[in-house]
XYZ file of C-alpha atoms in Angstrom:
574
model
C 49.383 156.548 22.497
C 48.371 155.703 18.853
C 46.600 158.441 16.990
C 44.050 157.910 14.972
C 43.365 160.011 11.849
C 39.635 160.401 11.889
C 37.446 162.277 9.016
C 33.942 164.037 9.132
C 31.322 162.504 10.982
C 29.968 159.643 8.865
C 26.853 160.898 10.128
C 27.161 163.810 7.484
C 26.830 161.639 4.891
C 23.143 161.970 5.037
C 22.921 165.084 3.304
C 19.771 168.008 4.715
C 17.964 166.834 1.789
C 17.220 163.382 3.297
C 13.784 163.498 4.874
C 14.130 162.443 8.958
C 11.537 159.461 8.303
C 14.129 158.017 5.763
C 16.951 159.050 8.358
C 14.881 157.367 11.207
C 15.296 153.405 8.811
C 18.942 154.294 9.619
C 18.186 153.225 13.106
C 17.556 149.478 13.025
C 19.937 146.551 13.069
C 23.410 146.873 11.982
C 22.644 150.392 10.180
C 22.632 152.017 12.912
C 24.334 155.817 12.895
C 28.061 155.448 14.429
C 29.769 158.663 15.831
C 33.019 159.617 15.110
C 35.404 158.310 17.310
C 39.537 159.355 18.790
C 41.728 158.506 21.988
C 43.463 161.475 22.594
C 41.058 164.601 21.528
C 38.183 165.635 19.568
C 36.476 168.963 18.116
C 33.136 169.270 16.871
C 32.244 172.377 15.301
C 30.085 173.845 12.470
C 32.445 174.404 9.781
C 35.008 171.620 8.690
C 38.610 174.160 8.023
C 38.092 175.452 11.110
C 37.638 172.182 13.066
C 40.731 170.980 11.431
C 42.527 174.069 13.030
C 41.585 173.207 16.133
C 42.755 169.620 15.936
C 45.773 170.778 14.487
C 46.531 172.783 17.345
C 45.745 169.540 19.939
C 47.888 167.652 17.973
C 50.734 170.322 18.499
C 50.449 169.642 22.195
C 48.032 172.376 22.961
C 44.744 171.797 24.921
C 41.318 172.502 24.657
C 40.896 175.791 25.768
C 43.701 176.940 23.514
C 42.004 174.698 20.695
C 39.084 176.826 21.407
C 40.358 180.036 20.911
C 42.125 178.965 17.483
C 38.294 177.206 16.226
C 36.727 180.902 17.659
C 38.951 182.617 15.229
C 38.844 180.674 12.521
C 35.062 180.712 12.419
C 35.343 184.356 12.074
C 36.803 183.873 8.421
C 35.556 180.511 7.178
C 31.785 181.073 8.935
C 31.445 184.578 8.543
C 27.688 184.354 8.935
C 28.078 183.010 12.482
C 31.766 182.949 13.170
C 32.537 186.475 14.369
C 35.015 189.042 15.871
C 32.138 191.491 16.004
C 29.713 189.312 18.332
C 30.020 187.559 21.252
C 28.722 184.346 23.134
C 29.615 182.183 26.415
C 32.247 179.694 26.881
C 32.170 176.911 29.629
C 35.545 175.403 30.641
C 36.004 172.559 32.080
C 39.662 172.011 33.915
C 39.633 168.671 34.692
C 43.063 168.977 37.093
C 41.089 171.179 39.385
C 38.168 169.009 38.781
C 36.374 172.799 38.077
C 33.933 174.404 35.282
C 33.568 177.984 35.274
C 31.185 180.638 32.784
C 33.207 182.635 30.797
C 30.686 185.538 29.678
C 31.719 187.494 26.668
C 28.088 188.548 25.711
C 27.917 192.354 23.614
C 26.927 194.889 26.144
C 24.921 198.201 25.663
C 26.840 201.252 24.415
C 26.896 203.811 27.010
C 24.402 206.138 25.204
C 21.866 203.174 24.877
C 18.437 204.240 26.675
C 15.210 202.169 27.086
C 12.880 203.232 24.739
C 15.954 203.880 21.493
C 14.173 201.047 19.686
C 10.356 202.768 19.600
C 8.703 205.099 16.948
C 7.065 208.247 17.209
C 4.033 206.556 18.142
C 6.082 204.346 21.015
C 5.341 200.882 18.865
C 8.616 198.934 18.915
C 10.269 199.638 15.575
C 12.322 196.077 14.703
C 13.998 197.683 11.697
C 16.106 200.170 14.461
C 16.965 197.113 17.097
C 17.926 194.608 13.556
C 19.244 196.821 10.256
C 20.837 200.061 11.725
C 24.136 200.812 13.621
C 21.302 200.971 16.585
C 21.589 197.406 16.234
C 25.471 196.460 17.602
C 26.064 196.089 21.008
C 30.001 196.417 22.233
C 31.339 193.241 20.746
C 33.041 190.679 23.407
C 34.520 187.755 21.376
C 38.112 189.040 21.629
C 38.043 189.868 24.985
C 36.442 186.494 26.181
C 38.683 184.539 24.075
C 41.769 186.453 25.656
C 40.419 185.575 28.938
C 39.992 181.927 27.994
C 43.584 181.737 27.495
C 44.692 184.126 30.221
C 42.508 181.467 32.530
C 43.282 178.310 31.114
C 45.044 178.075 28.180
C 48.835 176.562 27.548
C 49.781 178.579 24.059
C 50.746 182.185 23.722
C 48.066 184.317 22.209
C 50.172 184.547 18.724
C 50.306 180.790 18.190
C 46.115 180.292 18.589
C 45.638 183.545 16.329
C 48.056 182.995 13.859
C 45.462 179.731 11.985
C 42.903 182.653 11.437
C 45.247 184.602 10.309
C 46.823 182.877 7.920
C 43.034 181.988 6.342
C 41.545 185.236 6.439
C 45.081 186.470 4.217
C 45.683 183.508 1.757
C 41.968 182.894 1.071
C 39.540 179.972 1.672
C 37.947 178.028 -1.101
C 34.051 179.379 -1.062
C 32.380 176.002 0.150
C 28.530 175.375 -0.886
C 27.426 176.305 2.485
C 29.194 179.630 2.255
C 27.941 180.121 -1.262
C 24.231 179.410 -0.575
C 24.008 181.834 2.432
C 25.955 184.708 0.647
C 23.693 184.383 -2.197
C 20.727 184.211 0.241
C 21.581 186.895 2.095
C 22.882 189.523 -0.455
C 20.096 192.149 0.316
C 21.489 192.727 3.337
C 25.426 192.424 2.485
C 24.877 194.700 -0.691
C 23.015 197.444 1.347
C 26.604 197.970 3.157
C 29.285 198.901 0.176
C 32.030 197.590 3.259
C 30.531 195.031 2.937
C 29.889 194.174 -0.627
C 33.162 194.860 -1.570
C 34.346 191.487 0.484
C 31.655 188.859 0.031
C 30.845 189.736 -3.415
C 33.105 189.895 -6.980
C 34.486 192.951 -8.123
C 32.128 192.814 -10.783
C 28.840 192.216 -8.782
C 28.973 187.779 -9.328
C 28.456 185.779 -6.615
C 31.527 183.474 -4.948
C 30.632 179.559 -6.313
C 32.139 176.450 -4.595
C 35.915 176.446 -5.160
C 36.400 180.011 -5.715
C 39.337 181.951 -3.766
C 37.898 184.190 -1.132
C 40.453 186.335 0.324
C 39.625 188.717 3.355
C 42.362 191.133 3.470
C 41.078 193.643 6.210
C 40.002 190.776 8.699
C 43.512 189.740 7.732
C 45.105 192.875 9.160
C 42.811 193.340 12.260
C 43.805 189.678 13.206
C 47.056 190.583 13.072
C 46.583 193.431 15.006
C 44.911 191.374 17.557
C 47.897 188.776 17.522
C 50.470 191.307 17.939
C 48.690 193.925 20.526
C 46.788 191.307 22.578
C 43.027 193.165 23.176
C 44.195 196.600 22.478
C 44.758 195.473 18.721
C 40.699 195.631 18.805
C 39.203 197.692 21.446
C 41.668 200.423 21.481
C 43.282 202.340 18.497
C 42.589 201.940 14.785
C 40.346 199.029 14.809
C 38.676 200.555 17.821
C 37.706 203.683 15.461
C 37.091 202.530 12.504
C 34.398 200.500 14.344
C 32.911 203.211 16.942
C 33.041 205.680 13.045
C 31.496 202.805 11.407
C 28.466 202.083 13.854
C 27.992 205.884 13.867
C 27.956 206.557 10.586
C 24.776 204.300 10.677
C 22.974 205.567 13.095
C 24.695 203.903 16.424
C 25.926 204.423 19.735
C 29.227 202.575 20.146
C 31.899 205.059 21.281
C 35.721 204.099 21.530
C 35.697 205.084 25.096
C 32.642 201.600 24.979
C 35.033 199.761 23.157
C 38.161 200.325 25.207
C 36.150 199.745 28.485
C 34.406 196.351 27.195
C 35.206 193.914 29.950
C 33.960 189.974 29.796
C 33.280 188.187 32.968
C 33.900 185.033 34.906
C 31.061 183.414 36.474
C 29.594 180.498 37.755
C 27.883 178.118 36.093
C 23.955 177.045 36.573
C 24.094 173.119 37.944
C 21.318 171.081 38.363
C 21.290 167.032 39.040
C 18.941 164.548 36.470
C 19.195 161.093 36.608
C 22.533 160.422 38.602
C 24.370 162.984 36.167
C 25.687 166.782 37.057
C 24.070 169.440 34.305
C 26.390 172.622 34.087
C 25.117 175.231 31.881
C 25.417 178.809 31.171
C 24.223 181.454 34.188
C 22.758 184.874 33.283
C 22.285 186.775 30.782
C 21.851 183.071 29.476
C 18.231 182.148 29.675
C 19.987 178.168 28.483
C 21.008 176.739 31.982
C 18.517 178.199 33.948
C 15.893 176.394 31.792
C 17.371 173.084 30.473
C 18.017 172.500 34.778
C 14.455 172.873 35.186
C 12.509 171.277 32.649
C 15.186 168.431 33.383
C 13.653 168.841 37.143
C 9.596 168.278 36.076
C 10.464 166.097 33.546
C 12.442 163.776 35.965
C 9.688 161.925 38.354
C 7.903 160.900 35.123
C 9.319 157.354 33.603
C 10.774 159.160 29.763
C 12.796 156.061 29.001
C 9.818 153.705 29.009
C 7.526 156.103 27.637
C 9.585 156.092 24.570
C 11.380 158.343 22.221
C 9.055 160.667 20.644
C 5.812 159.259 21.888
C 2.653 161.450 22.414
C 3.448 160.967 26.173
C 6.378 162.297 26.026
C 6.372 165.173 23.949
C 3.475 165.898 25.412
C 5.257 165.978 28.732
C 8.110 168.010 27.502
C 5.936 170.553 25.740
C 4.197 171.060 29.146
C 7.330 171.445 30.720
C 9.017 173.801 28.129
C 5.853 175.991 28.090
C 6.019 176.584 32.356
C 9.927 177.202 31.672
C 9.097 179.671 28.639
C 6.660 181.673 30.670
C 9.418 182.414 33.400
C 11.771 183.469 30.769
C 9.923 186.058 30.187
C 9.238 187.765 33.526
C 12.613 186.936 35.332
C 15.645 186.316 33.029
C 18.212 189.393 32.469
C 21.676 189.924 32.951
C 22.116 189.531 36.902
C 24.379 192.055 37.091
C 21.424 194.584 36.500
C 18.394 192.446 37.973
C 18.266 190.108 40.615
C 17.242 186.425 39.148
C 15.598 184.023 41.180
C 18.067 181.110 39.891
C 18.157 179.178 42.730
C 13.883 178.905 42.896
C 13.709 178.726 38.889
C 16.233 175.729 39.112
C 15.016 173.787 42.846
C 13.371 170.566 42.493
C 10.541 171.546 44.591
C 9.646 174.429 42.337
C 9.681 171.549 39.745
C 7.441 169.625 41.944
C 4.917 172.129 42.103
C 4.702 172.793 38.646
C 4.127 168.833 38.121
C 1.297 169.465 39.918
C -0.289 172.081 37.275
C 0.245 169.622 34.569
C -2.348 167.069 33.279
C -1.231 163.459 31.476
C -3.918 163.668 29.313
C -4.868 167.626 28.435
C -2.866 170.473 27.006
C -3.163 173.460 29.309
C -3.754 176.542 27.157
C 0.106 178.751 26.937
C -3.047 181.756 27.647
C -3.716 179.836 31.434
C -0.064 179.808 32.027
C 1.669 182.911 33.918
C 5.021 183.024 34.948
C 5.633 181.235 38.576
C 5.525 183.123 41.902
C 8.984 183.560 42.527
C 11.005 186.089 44.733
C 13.112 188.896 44.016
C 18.137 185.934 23.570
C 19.864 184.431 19.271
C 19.221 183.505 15.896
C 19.474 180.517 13.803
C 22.744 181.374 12.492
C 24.440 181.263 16.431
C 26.961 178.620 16.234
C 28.617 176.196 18.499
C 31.264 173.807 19.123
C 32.679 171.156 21.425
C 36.486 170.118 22.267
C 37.741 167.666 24.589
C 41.602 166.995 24.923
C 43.855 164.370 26.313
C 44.112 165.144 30.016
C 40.065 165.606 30.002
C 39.642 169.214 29.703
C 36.469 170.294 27.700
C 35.025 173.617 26.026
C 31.912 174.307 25.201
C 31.154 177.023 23.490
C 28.563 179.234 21.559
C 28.705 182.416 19.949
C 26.248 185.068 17.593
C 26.327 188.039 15.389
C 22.376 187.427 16.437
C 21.223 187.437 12.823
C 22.881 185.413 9.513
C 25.689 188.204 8.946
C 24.712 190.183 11.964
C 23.498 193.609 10.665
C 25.183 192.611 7.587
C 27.592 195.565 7.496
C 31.336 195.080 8.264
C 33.170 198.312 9.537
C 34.809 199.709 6.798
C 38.789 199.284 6.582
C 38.051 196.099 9.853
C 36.612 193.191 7.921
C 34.829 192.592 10.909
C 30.662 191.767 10.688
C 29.386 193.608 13.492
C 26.578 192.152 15.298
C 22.521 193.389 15.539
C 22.557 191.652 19.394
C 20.456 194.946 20.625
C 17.094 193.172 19.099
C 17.625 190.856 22.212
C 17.243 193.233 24.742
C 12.892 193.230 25.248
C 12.494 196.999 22.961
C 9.081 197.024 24.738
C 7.894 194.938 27.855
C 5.373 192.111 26.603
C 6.656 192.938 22.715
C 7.783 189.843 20.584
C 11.482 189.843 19.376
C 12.556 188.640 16.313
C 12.133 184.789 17.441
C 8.422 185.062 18.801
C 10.014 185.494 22.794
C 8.152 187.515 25.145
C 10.456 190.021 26.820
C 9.644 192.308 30.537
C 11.336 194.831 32.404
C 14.296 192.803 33.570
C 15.365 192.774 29.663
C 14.841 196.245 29.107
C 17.734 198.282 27.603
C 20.219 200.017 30.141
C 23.503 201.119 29.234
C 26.298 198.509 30.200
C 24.015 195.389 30.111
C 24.069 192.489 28.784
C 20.564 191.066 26.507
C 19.171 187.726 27.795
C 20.507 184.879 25.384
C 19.281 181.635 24.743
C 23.069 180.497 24.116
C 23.167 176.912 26.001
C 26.903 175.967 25.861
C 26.587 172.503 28.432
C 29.085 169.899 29.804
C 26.925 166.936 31.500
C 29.759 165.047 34.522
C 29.316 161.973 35.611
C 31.225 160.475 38.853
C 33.482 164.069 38.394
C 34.122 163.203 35.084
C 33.234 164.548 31.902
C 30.669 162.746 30.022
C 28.926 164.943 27.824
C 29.690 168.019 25.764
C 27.243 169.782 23.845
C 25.353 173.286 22.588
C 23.681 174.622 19.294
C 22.711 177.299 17.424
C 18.956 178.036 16.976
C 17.051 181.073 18.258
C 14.781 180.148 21.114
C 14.778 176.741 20.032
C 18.845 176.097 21.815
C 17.168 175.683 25.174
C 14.942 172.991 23.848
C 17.700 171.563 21.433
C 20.273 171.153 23.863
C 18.025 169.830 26.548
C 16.974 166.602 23.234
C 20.603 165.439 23.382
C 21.030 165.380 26.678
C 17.423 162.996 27.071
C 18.474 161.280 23.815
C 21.307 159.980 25.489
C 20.364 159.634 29.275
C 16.972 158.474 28.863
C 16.935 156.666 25.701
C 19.998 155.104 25.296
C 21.189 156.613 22.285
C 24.703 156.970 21.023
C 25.677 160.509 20.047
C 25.406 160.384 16.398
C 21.654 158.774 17.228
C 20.619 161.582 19.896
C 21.904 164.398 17.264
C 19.884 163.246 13.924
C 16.544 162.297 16.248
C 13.586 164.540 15.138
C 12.946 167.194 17.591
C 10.213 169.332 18.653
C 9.887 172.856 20.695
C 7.253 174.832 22.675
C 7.930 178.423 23.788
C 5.034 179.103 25.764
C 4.053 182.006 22.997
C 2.824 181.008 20.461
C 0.748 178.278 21.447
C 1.971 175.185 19.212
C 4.123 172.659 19.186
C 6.666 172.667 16.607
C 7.805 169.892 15.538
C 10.799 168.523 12.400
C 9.608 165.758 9.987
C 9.836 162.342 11.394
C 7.229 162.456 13.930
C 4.617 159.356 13.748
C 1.804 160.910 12.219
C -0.267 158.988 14.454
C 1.556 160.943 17.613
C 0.485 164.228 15.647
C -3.165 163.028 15.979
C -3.015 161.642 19.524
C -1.709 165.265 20.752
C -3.482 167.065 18.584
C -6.937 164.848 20.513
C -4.927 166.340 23.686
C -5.496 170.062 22.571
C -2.283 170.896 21.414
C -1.666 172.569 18.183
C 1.353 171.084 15.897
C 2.705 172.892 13.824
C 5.938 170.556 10.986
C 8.510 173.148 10.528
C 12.040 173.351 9.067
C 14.394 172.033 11.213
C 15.868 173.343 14.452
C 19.854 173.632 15.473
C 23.268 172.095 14.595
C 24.376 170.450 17.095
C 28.388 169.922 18.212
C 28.695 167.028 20.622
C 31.581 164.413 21.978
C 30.701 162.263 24.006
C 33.494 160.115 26.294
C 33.293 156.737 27.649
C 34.565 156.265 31.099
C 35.534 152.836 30.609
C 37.409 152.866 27.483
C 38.228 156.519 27.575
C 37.650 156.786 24.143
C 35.815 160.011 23.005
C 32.713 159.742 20.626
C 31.610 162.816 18.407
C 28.993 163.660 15.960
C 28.143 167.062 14.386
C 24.551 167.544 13.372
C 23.703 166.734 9.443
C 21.345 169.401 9.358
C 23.467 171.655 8.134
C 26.175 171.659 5.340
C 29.922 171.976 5.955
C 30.588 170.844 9.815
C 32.765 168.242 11.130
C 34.062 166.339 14.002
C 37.568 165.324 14.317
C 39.723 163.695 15.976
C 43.352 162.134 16.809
């Protein structure tokens, strides 16, 4: 088959500064946005060098799971805010020979000498600087050990051949991009407050890394190596083991080696639901993602979207209504199922969906203050980040992964180069108290040694006839539910290509607070017809970054876009 060399997503082109009205002009007539486009495979992922690693490893007859792994390492150097070896996330596979997706869940878990109430004051207020800033913070990372099970699973490589790309960037350097420059800059109160940590991301003589400078990340070097050469003993046992567990302890954590050595990932099944003719799969417990995007898919699908129209009062107005129901149940039932039973298969039936259709007026906002969570029986930040592969024989990866916060706690464990993650602050530090991202948290979030916080990681494969037909996920805080669930109605119920469904203006309601959020672009005359409604609107900076490919059955050719909100991503393809 003829390859085809394809660049970044011309979609990129519009730069963040471009306002989403003068993005929306780029809709009519022949200026339409195009995706990216390839025959034989495509990656989507935040951050351009490591996208390229992953097609270079497709290209080298490898397939997408062992793609994955590669782009999952490489992020850890090139995307250090997001990109981790210190974190963890969820990964969906798709094995298109056994026509079969499975969960793979590599969340952080709870040291063993976490307890309940570790994140309260004297007074028993929930103290946010304990559960974001401290070693309190980091949760047993999982990255490594879901990545080796990825490939154990599924992949086609040996491990040395997907680590060695990551490798080989963390130990010759990477030019400083302007993405990478902005955040380190942006974030160097927190970096400088950790001298491990300063000593990497900063010059030896205080100056901030510009665009074009060498950054060279000799620990992470040798820790990847480690990893390469000792499989998942390079990290959770050993050296790298303890000079993390001394690390965390030193400020103020729980993570023991014996955590670290008995960190275990886990296989599970994914969340399905049905909308419109197409299959949803989506990420189970301690992922909030599936759960949710399944049922506001479910009460959103007896009302007529497509010919309400994109963006129309009527429809966000629907979809708010919808999201604020889903919100509410977040809250009371979500938790890692291992430790609480979650009523998945009532959160995610159609006739739960039908009843809350009922509750839900065309024309009035119901107050989030009227709204409890349902009757039923027996979390990330913006700086999450995703991406999307699909190879030649049709296998797909989705995948999304945290440090939580923009550097995590922002301390790397000295002599590791590795970030380490401040994932605790997901876990609900008091029931009915507010995390960092505004969710409302109850006892089936609490803290317990061994568990796993809820997430709002959404990594998502959409099938059609058995097929693949849509790969997607994002970074964003509470706002991935409602982001992932826009592309998928972008493109199945208004018709949009994937470049189209991934610049669209979106808009979010979490139940608590009470508003709907909304990105500039939205018809200022739907603001007023909504806000006549009763709900409260609330223009905001934007929400996500989107990884997508998209693949038509009929031509078999594979369409990608990554979102322009943010700097330095790319979608490639051969």
């Amino acid at each position: 088959m003829k390859h085809l060399c394809i660049g970044a997503l011309c979609a990129s082109l519009i730069t963040v500064q471009t306002s989403y009205a003068q993005q929306a002009a780029i809709f009519s007539g022949d200026d339409r946005v195009h995706p990216v486009y390839a025959e034989n495979g495509m990656v989507a992922a935040q951050e351009a060098v490591a996208a390229q690693v992953g097609l270079d490893i497709l290209e080298a007859g490898g397939n997408a799971i062992d793609a994955g792994i590669a782009v999952a390492f490489a992020l850890a150097v090139t995307l250090p805010r997001a990109g981790n070896l210190g974190g963890g996330g969820f990964m969906l596979v798709h094995d298109a020979e056994a026509n079969e997706t499975r969960a793979i869940d590599y969340r952080e878990m709870a040291p063993s000498g976490a307890e309940r109430d570790m994140f309260l004051d004297a007074d028993g207020n929930a103290d946010s600087n304990l559960s974001r800033f401290t070693g309190l913070a980091s949760g047993v990372p999982g990255t490594v050990a879901g990545m080796k099970m990825a490939l154990d699973e599924y992949g086609s490589m040996s491990w040395e051949e997907v680590v060695q790309p990551a490798i080989a960037l963390a130990r010759d350097g990477i030019a400083v991009t302007p993405g990478l420059a902005d955040s380190l800059k942006g974030l160097d109160e927190r970096l400088r407050k950790w001298p491990s940590s300063e000593k990497i991301f900063y010059k030896e003589d205080g100056s901030f890394y510009e665009p074009g400078d060498l950054l060279v990340q000799a620990d992470l070097a040798n820790t990847l190596q480690k990893i390469a050469d000792e499989g998942t003993d390079g990290f959770y046992k050993g050296s790298v083991a303890e000079q993390i567990s001394t690390s965390v302890q030193a400020a103020g954590g729980r993570i023991t080696v014996e955590d670290m050595a008995a960190y275990m990932p886990v296989l599970r099944e994914p969340v399905t639901g049905e909308y419109r003719g197409y299959k949803i799969v989506s990420m189970p417990p301690p992922s909030s993602g599936g759960a949710h995007i399944v049922q506001i898919l479910n009460i959103l699908e007896d009302y007529p979207i497509g010919f309400l129209g994109h963006n129309s009062a009527d429809t966000i107005h629907l979809m708010s209504e919808a999201m604020k129901r889903a919100y509410a149940d977040r809250s009371e039932y979500l938790g890692d199922s291992d430790f609480v039973d979650v009523p998945l298969d009532q959160i995610t039936s159609k006739d739960y969906a039908a009843d809350i259709r009922k509750q839900i007026s065309l024309n009035v906002a119901t107050p989030s203050e009227t709204i409890k969570p349902g009757d039923l029986a027996p979390y990330e930040s913006n700086e999450t980040t995703h991406f999307s592969i699909v190879d030649q024989w049709g296998n797909a990866v989705s995948n999304t992964y945290t440090i939580n916060f923009s550097y995590g706690t922002g301390m790397v464990a000295d002599g590791t180069g590795v970030l380490m993650n401040n994932e605790m602050d997901d876990f609900s530090a008091k029931s009915g108290v507010a995390n960092a991202y505004g969710l409302i948290g109850g006892d089936a979030n609490a803290v317990e040694p061994g568990k796993r916080p809820l997430s709002s990681m959404s990594p998502t494969i959409v099938m059609k006839d058995d097929d693949v037909f849509l790969v997607t996920g994002s970074p964003g805080g509470s706002r991935i539910i409602t982001t992932t669930l826009q592309i998928i109605m972008n493109v199945i119920d208004h018709g949009m290509n994937i470049a189209e469904a991934s610049v669209a203006p979106r808009i979010h309601h979490q139940w608590l607070p009470d508003e709907i959020r909304i990105e500039d672009g939205i018809s200022k005359d739907t603001i007023r017809i909504l806000e006549q409604r009763g709900h409260s609107v609330s223009e905001q900076s934007v929400m996500g970054s989107t990884q997508s490919i998209m693949v038509d059955a009929d031509s078999g050719l594979l369409f990608g876009a990554s979102d322009p909100r943010r700097v330095d991503a790319a979608t490639l393809g051969h």
